[in-house]
């Protein structure tokens, strides 16, 4: 069970909910980091008294230093600061809640210090899953998923000693805000339409990924790495209600599912308290009034991003890094109003065609694949 936690990306959706769990469970905070939200980070620092507070943006770091001058909290800036927060000796656990591939270096740094990683930052595993898990094995660092589907799988796999007994992993997918629509209707969808998720309130990037279903594709790749399963043993089922968070099907055809209210504080807490369970702030599921649970097939033709991610999963090597880099760049352009909703898949497909895949990649190859994919998006 964690006692002192460093949160990378503490001002975001996962970061803020992590602090709620930490407060409720009486854990301490070693470091907090954010990109540029100075005021939010100042408030959090005054409430949780970390040793270190980091702003990725150097100007914001200078501002925070002035704001926290009356405290003994040290302030740092940039990637150096983020890395410092990742390896801070007083933390036994690091929650990686930054968005995007920027989380890769700090995650590796924390692993090399043998910290428990509460992993929310899925882009890291999509880009460099093999590297990250090999390092975690070498340094004896536990990686516990925070993503609700992967936490569900982790919970359903407790007690399983022989992975050969697992027939497949089944990831549930809400279908997102555009469920049931066809390409013609999706064409004019705006930023505001895409940011209206039916079941979850999350950061902008992952909310757009949920609308394109890229999020589910990234999660298939994340699951492949976390549970050492080939892509053909991972299925996606559309489950609109987000009550079943994922399932494991065993070789005797038993299916074990994890259910809960759609509330990220439960998987966050389990990543911190594993193997223990303690009472916490997560909402109780009212099974008697939650209505019927439904299941269906994802529409891969309309939601091309999921199909592209499944292709990348089958290809392996740097295909995940190419997919992710292109998607990060395309989603940023969509959020900035520069491209349309359907262009996201178009751009990712183009990058996947243009950028050559390398196999058994090292960190350099991953970074180069990411750079080339972003460049292909333009
Ligand atoms: P968010 O946008 O709400 O928060 C992101 C955090 O990272 C903020 O604190 C921000 O200041 C920081 N940040 C952003 N860009 C940065 C940069 N370039 N350098 C350093 N820090 C930066 O995002 P979120 O919804 O909390 O998601 C965080 C991660 O968790 C993502 O990888 C997402 O896919 C994953 N995740 C989120 C949810 C969810 O419910 N929100 C669920 C599962 C997985
Ligand atoms: Mg998820």
Tab-separated table of C-alpha atoms and ligand atoms in Angstrom:
chain	number	residue	atom	x	y	z
A	1	UNK	CA	0.000	0.000	0.000
A	2	UNK	CA	1.334	3.444	-0.942
A	3	UNK	CA	2.077	5.977	1.742
A	4	UNK	CA	3.689	8.883	-0.097
A	5	UNK	CA	2.793	9.766	-3.679
A	6	UNK	CA	4.177	11.960	-6.445
A	7	UNK	CA	1.585	13.029	-9.041
A	8	UNK	CA	2.706	13.984	-12.524
A	9	UNK	CA	-0.132	16.057	-13.974
A	10	UNK	CA	-1.921	16.822	-10.690
A	11	UNK	CA	-4.161	19.609	-12.069
A	12	UNK	CA	-5.868	17.369	-14.662
A	13	UNK	CA	-8.910	15.148	-14.332
A	14	UNK	CA	-6.977	12.097	-13.066
A	15	UNK	CA	-4.598	14.265	-10.997
A	16	UNK	CA	-7.410	15.998	-9.113
A	17	UNK	CA	-9.269	12.742	-8.440
A	18	UNK	CA	-5.990	11.176	-7.248
A	19	UNK	CA	-5.679	13.947	-4.668
A	20	UNK	CA	-9.233	13.236	-3.457
A	21	UNK	CA	-8.311	9.589	-2.939
A	22	UNK	CA	-5.024	10.488	-1.255
A	23	UNK	CA	-6.815	12.852	1.136
A	24	UNK	CA	-9.500	10.259	1.926
A	25	UNK	CA	-6.944	7.485	2.519
A	26	UNK	CA	-4.603	9.628	4.629
A	27	UNK	CA	-1.591	9.306	2.316
A	28	UNK	CA	1.083	12.001	1.891
A	29	UNK	CA	2.107	13.904	-1.247
A	30	UNK	CA	5.783	14.250	-2.212
A	31	UNK	CA	5.519	16.211	-5.478
A	32	UNK	CA	2.902	17.807	-7.714
A	33	UNK	CA	3.379	18.860	-11.339
A	34	UNK	CA	1.378	20.695	-14.007
A	35	UNK	CA	1.859	22.164	-17.438
A	36	UNK	CA	0.831	25.807	-17.006
A	37	UNK	CA	-2.125	26.063	-14.544
A	38	UNK	CA	-0.233	28.043	-11.892
A	39	UNK	CA	-3.190	28.995	-9.773
A	40	UNK	CA	-4.528	25.430	-9.524
A	41	UNK	CA	-1.093	24.088	-8.638
A	42	UNK	CA	-0.619	26.788	-5.993
A	43	UNK	CA	-3.950	25.831	-4.394
A	44	UNK	CA	-3.051	22.140	-4.426
A	45	UNK	CA	0.418	22.833	-3.005
A	46	UNK	CA	-1.027	24.883	-0.135
A	47	UNK	CA	-3.504	22.122	0.644
A	48	UNK	CA	-1.199	19.078	0.339
A	49	UNK	CA	2.251	20.494	1.291
A	50	UNK	CA	4.469	18.586	-1.158
A	51	UNK	CA	8.249	18.952	-0.976
A	52	UNK	CA	8.371	19.855	-4.655
A	53	UNK	CA	6.025	21.667	-7.076
A	54	UNK	CA	6.816	21.672	-10.793
A	55	UNK	CA	5.531	23.652	-13.757
A	56	UNK	CA	6.486	22.324	-17.193
A	57	UNK	CA	6.278	25.862	-18.541
A	58	UNK	CA	9.331	27.815	-17.283
A	59	UNK	CA	7.519	31.163	-17.055
A	60	UNK	CA	4.762	29.536	-15.048
A	61	UNK	CA	7.464	28.015	-12.792
A	62	UNK	CA	8.890	31.502	-12.132
A	63	UNK	CA	5.379	32.723	-11.267
A	64	UNK	CA	4.778	29.760	-8.932
A	65	UNK	CA	8.121	30.381	-7.179
A	66	UNK	CA	6.938	33.906	-6.274
A	67	UNK	CA	3.499	32.681	-5.210
A	68	UNK	CA	4.945	29.987	-2.913
A	69	UNK	CA	7.784	32.152	-1.523
A	70	UNK	CA	6.206	32.127	1.963
A	71	UNK	CA	6.317	28.276	2.105
A	72	UNK	CA	9.203	25.790	2.210
A	73	UNK	CA	7.972	24.080	-0.987
A	74	UNK	CA	10.693	23.887	-3.621
A	75	UNK	CA	9.641	24.908	-7.144
A	76	UNK	CA	11.219	23.537	-10.326
A	77	UNK	CA	10.477	23.904	-14.045
A	78	UNK	CA	10.610	22.078	-17.372
A	79	UNK	CA	11.386	18.423	-18.144
A	80	UNK	CA	14.176	18.562	-15.503
A	81	UNK	CA	11.558	19.368	-12.894
A	82	UNK	CA	9.214	16.649	-14.129
A	83	UNK	CA	12.047	14.108	-13.918
A	84	UNK	CA	12.884	15.289	-10.408
A	85	UNK	CA	9.269	14.775	-9.347
A	86	UNK	CA	9.398	11.268	-10.858
A	87	UNK	CA	12.424	10.169	-8.825
A	88	UNK	CA	11.887	12.113	-5.585
A	89	UNK	CA	13.181	9.779	-2.826
A	90	UNK	CA	10.312	10.315	-0.359
A	91	UNK	CA	7.669	8.972	-2.789
A	92	UNK	CA	7.058	5.225	-2.951
A	93	UNK	CA	4.507	5.676	-5.742
A	94	UNK	CA	4.278	7.863	-8.830
A	95	UNK	CA	0.933	8.484	-10.539
A	96	UNK	CA	1.555	9.283	-14.191
A	97	UNK	CA	-1.396	11.499	-15.080
A	98	UNK	CA	0.144	13.775	-17.705
A	99	UNK	CA	-1.417	13.553	-21.121
A	100	UNK	CA	0.632	12.354	-24.080
A	101	UNK	CA	3.989	10.913	-24.950
A	102	UNK	CA	5.682	13.587	-22.777
A	103	UNK	CA	5.109	11.106	-19.915
A	104	UNK	CA	7.547	8.539	-21.295
A	105	UNK	CA	10.856	9.861	-19.876
A	106	UNK	CA	9.532	10.539	-16.360
A	107	UNK	CA	7.832	7.114	-16.281
A	108	UNK	CA	11.103	5.392	-17.203
A	109	UNK	CA	12.964	7.491	-14.609
A	110	UNK	CA	10.504	6.502	-11.852
A	111	UNK	CA	10.750	2.835	-12.878
A	112	UNK	CA	14.544	2.967	-12.584
A	113	UNK	CA	14.091	4.088	-8.974
A	114	UNK	CA	11.897	1.037	-8.352
A	115	UNK	CA	8.794	3.130	-7.598
A	116	UNK	CA	5.291	1.737	-7.896
A	117	UNK	CA	3.746	3.317	-10.992
A	118	UNK	CA	0.030	4.111	-10.959
A	119	UNK	CA	-0.192	4.342	-14.721
A	120	UNK	CA	-2.860	6.567	-16.235
A	121	UNK	CA	-0.715	7.943	-19.066
A	122	UNK	CA	-1.587	5.294	-21.678
A	123	UNK	CA	0.299	7.028	-24.512
A	124	UNK	CA	3.530	5.901	-22.808
A	125	UNK	CA	2.653	2.220	-23.150
A	126	UNK	CA	1.290	2.626	-26.665
A	127	UNK	CA	4.593	4.170	-27.812
A	128	UNK	CA	7.074	2.139	-25.845
A	129	UNK	CA	5.239	-0.640	-24.007
A	130	UNK	CA	7.884	-3.301	-24.536
A	131	UNK	CA	10.675	-1.020	-23.297
A	132	UNK	CA	8.682	0.201	-20.293
A	133	UNK	CA	7.694	-3.299	-19.150
A	134	UNK	CA	11.202	-4.696	-19.630
A	135	UNK	CA	12.641	-1.886	-17.515
A	136	UNK	CA	9.949	-2.426	-14.881
A	137	UNK	CA	10.914	-6.108	-14.696
A	138	UNK	CA	14.633	-5.316	-14.496
A	139	UNK	CA	14.193	-2.752	-11.728
A	140	UNK	CA	11.429	-4.583	-9.841
A	141	UNK	CA	8.984	-1.700	-10.281
A	142	UNK	CA	5.277	-2.570	-10.124
A	143	UNK	CA	3.101	-1.049	-12.824
A	144	UNK	CA	-0.521	-0.879	-11.711
A	145	UNK	CA	-3.023	0.441	-14.226
A	146	UNK	CA	-5.262	3.392	-13.422
A	147	UNK	CA	-7.190	3.227	-16.701
A	148	UNK	CA	-10.568	1.796	-15.658
A	149	UNK	CA	-10.605	-1.055	-18.211
A	150	UNK	CA	-7.086	-2.168	-17.341
A	151	UNK	CA	-7.753	-1.890	-13.632
A	152	UNK	CA	-10.821	-4.086	-14.226
A	153	UNK	CA	-8.680	-6.661	-16.073
A	154	UNK	CA	-6.062	-6.465	-13.309
A	155	UNK	CA	-8.777	-7.159	-10.740
A	156	UNK	CA	-10.290	-10.019	-12.808
A	157	UNK	CA	-6.831	-11.569	-13.176
A	158	UNK	CA	-6.139	-11.706	-9.434
A	159	UNK	CA	-5.576	-15.335	-8.523
A	160	UNK	CA	-4.682	-16.362	-12.078
A	161	UNK	CA	-1.266	-18.027	-12.011
A	162	UNK	CA	-1.099	-19.414	-15.537
A	163	UNK	CA	-1.681	-16.899	-18.324
A	164	UNK	CA	-2.264	-19.884	-20.621
A	165	UNK	CA	-5.651	-20.299	-18.908
A	166	UNK	CA	-6.784	-16.914	-20.212
A	167	UNK	CA	-8.699	-17.257	-23.473
A	168	UNK	CA	-9.102	-13.548	-24.054
A	169	UNK	CA	-9.376	-10.110	-22.540
A	170	UNK	CA	-12.566	-8.208	-23.331
A	171	UNK	CA	-12.403	-4.415	-23.139
A	172	UNK	CA	-15.717	-2.612	-22.758
A	173	UNK	CA	-16.282	0.546	-24.778
A	174	UNK	CA	-19.020	3.130	-24.114
A	175	UNK	CA	-19.189	3.995	-27.813
A	176	UNK	CA	-18.619	7.670	-26.985
A	177	UNK	CA	-20.827	10.660	-27.843
A	178	UNK	CA	-21.195	9.686	-31.529
A	179	UNK	CA	-22.362	6.098	-31.032
A	180	UNK	CA	-24.690	4.949	-33.829
A	181	UNK	CA	-23.746	7.759	-36.216
A	182	UNK	CA	-22.376	7.186	-39.723
A	183	UNK	CA	-19.571	9.053	-41.537
A	184	UNK	CA	-21.937	11.502	-43.267
A	185	UNK	CA	-23.259	12.692	-39.882
A	186	UNK	CA	-19.805	12.799	-38.312
A	187	UNK	CA	-18.409	15.092	-40.968
A	188	UNK	CA	-19.651	18.334	-39.418
A	189	UNK	CA	-19.038	17.404	-35.775
A	190	UNK	CA	-17.318	20.184	-33.844
A	191	UNK	CA	-14.971	20.366	-30.891
A	192	UNK	CA	-17.961	21.060	-28.603
A	193	UNK	CA	-19.888	18.027	-29.913
A	194	UNK	CA	-16.859	15.775	-29.395
A	195	UNK	CA	-16.236	17.060	-25.864
A	196	UNK	CA	-19.713	15.988	-24.676
A	197	UNK	CA	-19.023	12.456	-23.364
A	198	UNK	CA	-22.116	10.603	-22.083
A	199	UNK	CA	-20.576	8.823	-19.063
A	200	UNK	CA	-17.178	10.243	-18.109
A	201	UNK	CA	-15.785	13.733	-17.442
A	202	UNK	CA	-12.146	13.706	-18.615
A	203	UNK	CA	-9.405	15.878	-20.154
A	204	UNK	CA	-9.980	17.214	-23.696
A	205	UNK	CA	-7.542	14.923	-25.524
A	206	UNK	CA	-8.891	11.636	-24.155
A	207	UNK	CA	-12.475	12.871	-24.640
A	208	UNK	CA	-11.818	13.401	-28.356
A	209	UNK	CA	-10.105	9.978	-28.440
A	210	UNK	CA	-13.294	8.530	-26.943
A	211	UNK	CA	-15.365	10.159	-29.690
A	212	UNK	CA	-13.179	8.715	-32.489
A	213	UNK	CA	-12.810	5.377	-30.596
A	214	UNK	CA	-9.030	5.843	-30.861
A	215	UNK	CA	-9.098	5.653	-27.069
A	216	UNK	CA	-10.270	2.030	-27.255
A	217	UNK	CA	-7.575	1.282	-29.824
A	218	UNK	CA	-4.892	2.768	-27.579
A	219	UNK	CA	-6.323	0.654	-24.762
A	220	UNK	CA	-6.024	-2.562	-26.791
A	221	UNK	CA	-2.300	-1.821	-27.258
A	222	UNK	CA	-1.999	-0.864	-23.575
A	223	UNK	CA	-3.585	-4.212	-22.585
A	224	UNK	CA	-1.302	-6.179	-24.925
A	225	UNK	CA	1.732	-4.811	-23.109
A	226	UNK	CA	0.400	-4.902	-19.556
A	227	UNK	CA	-0.840	-8.485	-19.773
A	228	UNK	CA	1.517	-9.926	-22.418
A	229	UNK	CA	-1.369	-10.908	-24.675
A	230	UNK	CA	-1.324	-10.987	-28.484
A	231	UNK	CA	-3.837	-8.648	-30.181
A	232	UNK	CA	-5.953	-11.552	-31.442
A	233	UNK	CA	-6.715	-12.433	-27.803
A	234	UNK	CA	-8.105	-8.982	-27.026
A	235	UNK	CA	-11.674	-8.067	-28.042
A	236	UNK	CA	-13.713	-4.902	-27.771
A	237	UNK	CA	-17.407	-4.969	-26.859
A	238	UNK	CA	-19.607	-1.882	-26.944
A	239	UNK	CA	-21.304	-1.482	-23.568
A	240	UNK	CA	-23.092	1.861	-23.465
A	241	UNK	CA	-23.682	1.963	-19.720
A	242	UNK	CA	-20.018	1.872	-18.525
A	243	UNK	CA	-20.963	-0.329	-15.564
A	244	UNK	CA	-18.892	-3.381	-16.528
A	245	UNK	CA	-15.374	-2.007	-16.871
A	246	UNK	CA	-13.910	-5.064	-18.666
A	247	UNK	CA	-13.877	-8.863	-18.531
A	248	UNK	CA	-11.505	-11.810	-18.652
A	249	UNK	CA	-12.662	-14.943	-20.456
A	250	UNK	CA	-10.931	-18.106	-19.250
A	251	UNK	CA	-10.306	-21.340	-21.173
A	252	UNK	CA	-13.246	-23.068	-19.441
A	253	UNK	CA	-15.513	-20.282	-20.825
A	254	UNK	CA	-15.983	-18.621	-17.443
A	255	UNK	CA	-16.107	-14.849	-17.794
A	256	UNK	CA	-15.089	-12.722	-14.834
A	257	UNK	CA	-16.200	-9.086	-14.937
A	258	UNK	CA	-15.570	-6.096	-12.714
A	259	UNK	CA	-18.538	-3.790	-12.154
A	260	UNK	CA	-18.737	-0.370	-10.603
A	261	UNK	CA	-20.196	3.095	-11.041
A	262	UNK	CA	-18.314	5.066	-13.704
A	263	UNK	CA	-15.964	6.758	-11.220
A	264	UNK	CA	-12.197	6.900	-11.791
A	265	UNK	CA	-11.541	7.264	-8.074
A	266	UNK	CA	-12.014	3.484	-7.680
A	267	UNK	CA	-9.249	2.377	-10.117
A	268	UNK	CA	-7.006	5.214	-8.854
A	269	UNK	CA	-7.481	4.022	-5.285
A	270	UNK	CA	-6.865	0.362	-6.128
A	271	UNK	CA	-3.571	1.315	-7.811
A	272	UNK	CA	-2.563	2.968	-4.541
A	273	UNK	CA	-3.837	0.396	-2.048
A	274	UNK	CA	-3.223	-2.864	-3.953
A	275	UNK	CA	-3.207	-5.601	-2.723
A	276	UNK	CA	-5.385	-4.157	0.031
A	277	UNK	CA	-8.859	-2.709	-0.315
A	278	UNK	CA	-10.013	0.099	1.936
A	279	UNK	CA	-13.198	2.218	2.067
A	280	UNK	CA	-12.851	5.275	-0.159
A	281	UNK	CA	-14.643	8.116	-1.935
A	282	UNK	CA	-15.755	6.179	-5.071
A	283	UNK	CA	-19.505	6.128	-5.737
A	284	UNK	CA	-21.404	2.976	-4.771
A	285	UNK	CA	-23.051	1.144	-7.680
A	286	UNK	CA	-26.820	0.847	-7.230
A	287	UNK	CA	-27.267	-2.420	-9.089
A	288	UNK	CA	-31.024	-2.459	-8.430
A	289	UNK	CA	-31.624	0.826	-10.212
A	290	UNK	CA	-28.871	1.012	-12.844
A	291	UNK	CA	-31.130	-0.391	-15.606
A	292	UNK	CA	-30.362	-3.070	-18.198
A	293	UNK	CA	-26.812	-3.690	-19.398
A	294	UNK	CA	-26.353	-3.934	-23.171
A	295	UNK	CA	-23.574	-5.286	-25.395
A	296	UNK	CA	-22.787	-4.894	-29.095
A	297	UNK	CA	-20.164	-4.763	-31.809
A	298	UNK	CA	-18.009	-1.691	-32.482
A	299	UNK	CA	-18.501	-0.089	-35.931
A	300	UNK	CA	-14.961	-0.267	-37.334
A	301	UNK	CA	-15.974	1.110	-40.717
A	302	UNK	CA	-17.285	4.382	-39.336
A	303	UNK	CA	-14.824	4.705	-36.464
A	304	UNK	CA	-11.676	4.164	-38.503
A	305	UNK	CA	-9.340	5.162	-35.684
A	306	UNK	CA	-10.139	1.949	-33.806
A	307	UNK	CA	-9.403	-0.079	-36.926
A	308	UNK	CA	-6.107	1.789	-37.479
A	309	UNK	CA	-5.078	1.112	-33.878
A	310	UNK	CA	-5.892	-2.596	-34.267
A	311	UNK	CA	-3.694	-2.615	-37.376
A	312	UNK	CA	-0.861	-0.978	-35.416
A	313	UNK	CA	-1.356	-3.549	-32.642
A	314	UNK	CA	-0.934	-6.407	-35.146
A	315	UNK	CA	2.100	-4.773	-36.796
A	316	UNK	CA	4.036	-4.133	-33.541
A	317	UNK	CA	7.471	-2.442	-33.483
A	318	UNK	CA	7.199	1.342	-33.747
A	319	UNK	CA	3.695	1.175	-35.285
A	320	UNK	CA	2.186	2.147	-31.911
A	321	UNK	CA	4.465	5.189	-31.622
A	322	UNK	CA	3.561	6.261	-35.174
A	323	UNK	CA	-0.158	5.824	-34.519
A	324	UNK	CA	0.049	7.719	-31.239
A	325	UNK	CA	2.271	10.574	-32.474
A	326	UNK	CA	0.025	11.167	-35.481
A	327	UNK	CA	-3.082	11.006	-33.303
A	328	UNK	CA	-1.710	13.462	-30.714
A	329	UNK	CA	-0.857	15.935	-33.489
A	330	UNK	CA	-4.176	15.482	-35.313
A	331	UNK	CA	-6.279	15.793	-32.125
A	332	UNK	CA	-4.410	19.006	-31.213
A	333	UNK	CA	-5.286	20.370	-34.659
A	334	UNK	CA	-8.917	19.339	-34.282
A	335	UNK	CA	-9.121	20.988	-30.841
A	336	UNK	CA	-7.602	24.138	-32.352
A	337	UNK	CA	-10.347	24.147	-34.993
A	338	UNK	CA	-7.882	23.581	-37.859
A	339	UNK	CA	-9.180	20.234	-39.127
A	340	UNK	CA	-12.533	18.430	-39.130
A	341	UNK	CA	-13.518	15.404	-37.059
A	342	UNK	CA	-13.090	12.860	-39.866
A	343	UNK	CA	-9.674	14.326	-40.761
A	344	UNK	CA	-8.247	12.865	-37.539
A	345	UNK	CA	-8.468	9.293	-38.900
A	346	UNK	CA	-7.366	10.508	-42.329
A	347	UNK	CA	-4.190	12.080	-40.904
A	348	UNK	CA	-3.363	9.060	-38.751
A	349	UNK	CA	-3.825	6.724	-41.748
A	350	UNK	CA	-1.536	8.914	-43.844
A	351	UNK	CA	1.210	8.955	-41.221
A	352	UNK	CA	0.963	5.172	-40.883
A	353	UNK	CA	1.431	4.821	-44.642
A	354	UNK	CA	4.320	7.279	-44.828
A	355	UNK	CA	6.460	6.497	-41.792
A	356	UNK	CA	8.408	3.208	-41.945
A	357	UNK	CA	8.004	0.800	-39.009
A	358	UNK	CA	11.078	-0.420	-37.132
A	359	UNK	CA	11.065	-3.661	-35.170
A	360	UNK	CA	12.638	-4.326	-31.742
A	361	UNK	CA	12.931	-0.564	-31.281
A	362	UNK	CA	15.103	1.187	-28.716
A	363	UNK	CA	14.123	4.491	-27.122
A	364	UNK	CA	15.755	6.422	-29.979
A	365	UNK	CA	13.658	4.587	-32.588
A	366	UNK	CA	10.491	5.312	-30.614
A	367	UNK	CA	11.301	9.026	-30.359
A	368	UNK	CA	12.148	9.163	-34.065
A	369	UNK	CA	8.890	7.378	-35.017
A	370	UNK	CA	6.957	9.875	-32.883
A	371	UNK	CA	8.727	12.841	-34.493
A	372	UNK	CA	8.248	11.559	-38.045
A	373	UNK	CA	4.554	10.807	-37.423
A	374	UNK	CA	3.919	14.331	-36.100
A	375	UNK	CA	5.747	15.746	-39.091
A	376	UNK	CA	3.619	13.668	-41.480
A	377	UNK	CA	0.507	15.237	-39.932
A	378	UNK	CA	2.049	18.677	-40.468
B	1	LIG	P1	-6.037	16.367	-18.412
B	1	LIG	O1	-5.843	17.101	-19.675
B	1	LIG	O2	-7.246	16.645	-17.588
B	1	LIG	O3	-4.759	16.625	-17.472
B	1	LIG	C1	-3.441	16.515	-17.929
B	1	LIG	C2	-2.436	16.914	-16.856
B	1	LIG	O4	-1.127	16.880	-17.457
B	1	LIG	C3	-2.611	18.343	-16.340
B	1	LIG	O5	-2.186	18.408	-14.996
B	1	LIG	C4	-1.662	19.165	-17.213
B	1	LIG	O6	-1.205	20.331	-16.562
B	1	LIG	C5	-0.530	18.178	-17.447
B	1	LIG	N1	0.109	18.366	-18.764
B	1	LIG	C6	-0.505	18.524	-19.959
B	1	LIG	N2	0.399	18.663	-20.948
B	1	LIG	C7	1.616	18.579	-20.369
B	1	LIG	C8	2.940	18.669	-20.868
B	1	LIG	N3	3.211	18.869	-22.167
B	1	LIG	N4	3.957	18.538	-20.001
B	1	LIG	C9	3.712	18.330	-18.671
B	1	LIG	N5	2.481	18.261	-18.144
B	1	LIG	C10	1.435	18.373	-18.984
B	1	LIG	O7	-5.932	14.820	-18.765
B	1	LIG	P2	-6.603	13.577	-18.011
B	1	LIG	O8	-7.952	13.359	-18.528
B	1	LIG	O9	-6.394	13.682	-16.540
B	1	LIG	O10	-5.709	12.393	-18.584
B	1	LIG	C11	-4.365	12.171	-18.161
B	1	LIG	C12	-3.884	10.823	-18.684
B	1	LIG	O11	-4.677	9.804	-18.103
B	1	LIG	C13	-4.039	10.665	-20.201
B	1	LIG	O12	-2.976	9.896	-20.702
B	1	LIG	C14	-5.341	9.898	-20.353
B	1	LIG	O13	-5.378	9.120	-21.526
B	1	LIG	C15	-5.286	9.020	-19.111
B	1	LIG	N6	-6.615	8.596	-18.634
B	1	LIG	C16	-7.523	9.518	-18.226
B	1	LIG	C17	-8.778	9.112	-17.792
B	1	LIG	C18	-9.787	10.108	-17.275
B	1	LIG	O14	-10.838	9.704	-16.795
B	1	LIG	N7	-9.535	11.397	-17.330
B	1	LIG	C19	-9.104	7.752	-17.776
B	1	LIG	C20	-8.146	6.831	-18.199
B	1	LIG	C21	-6.903	7.251	-18.620
B	2	LIG	MG1	-10.217	3.751	-20.228
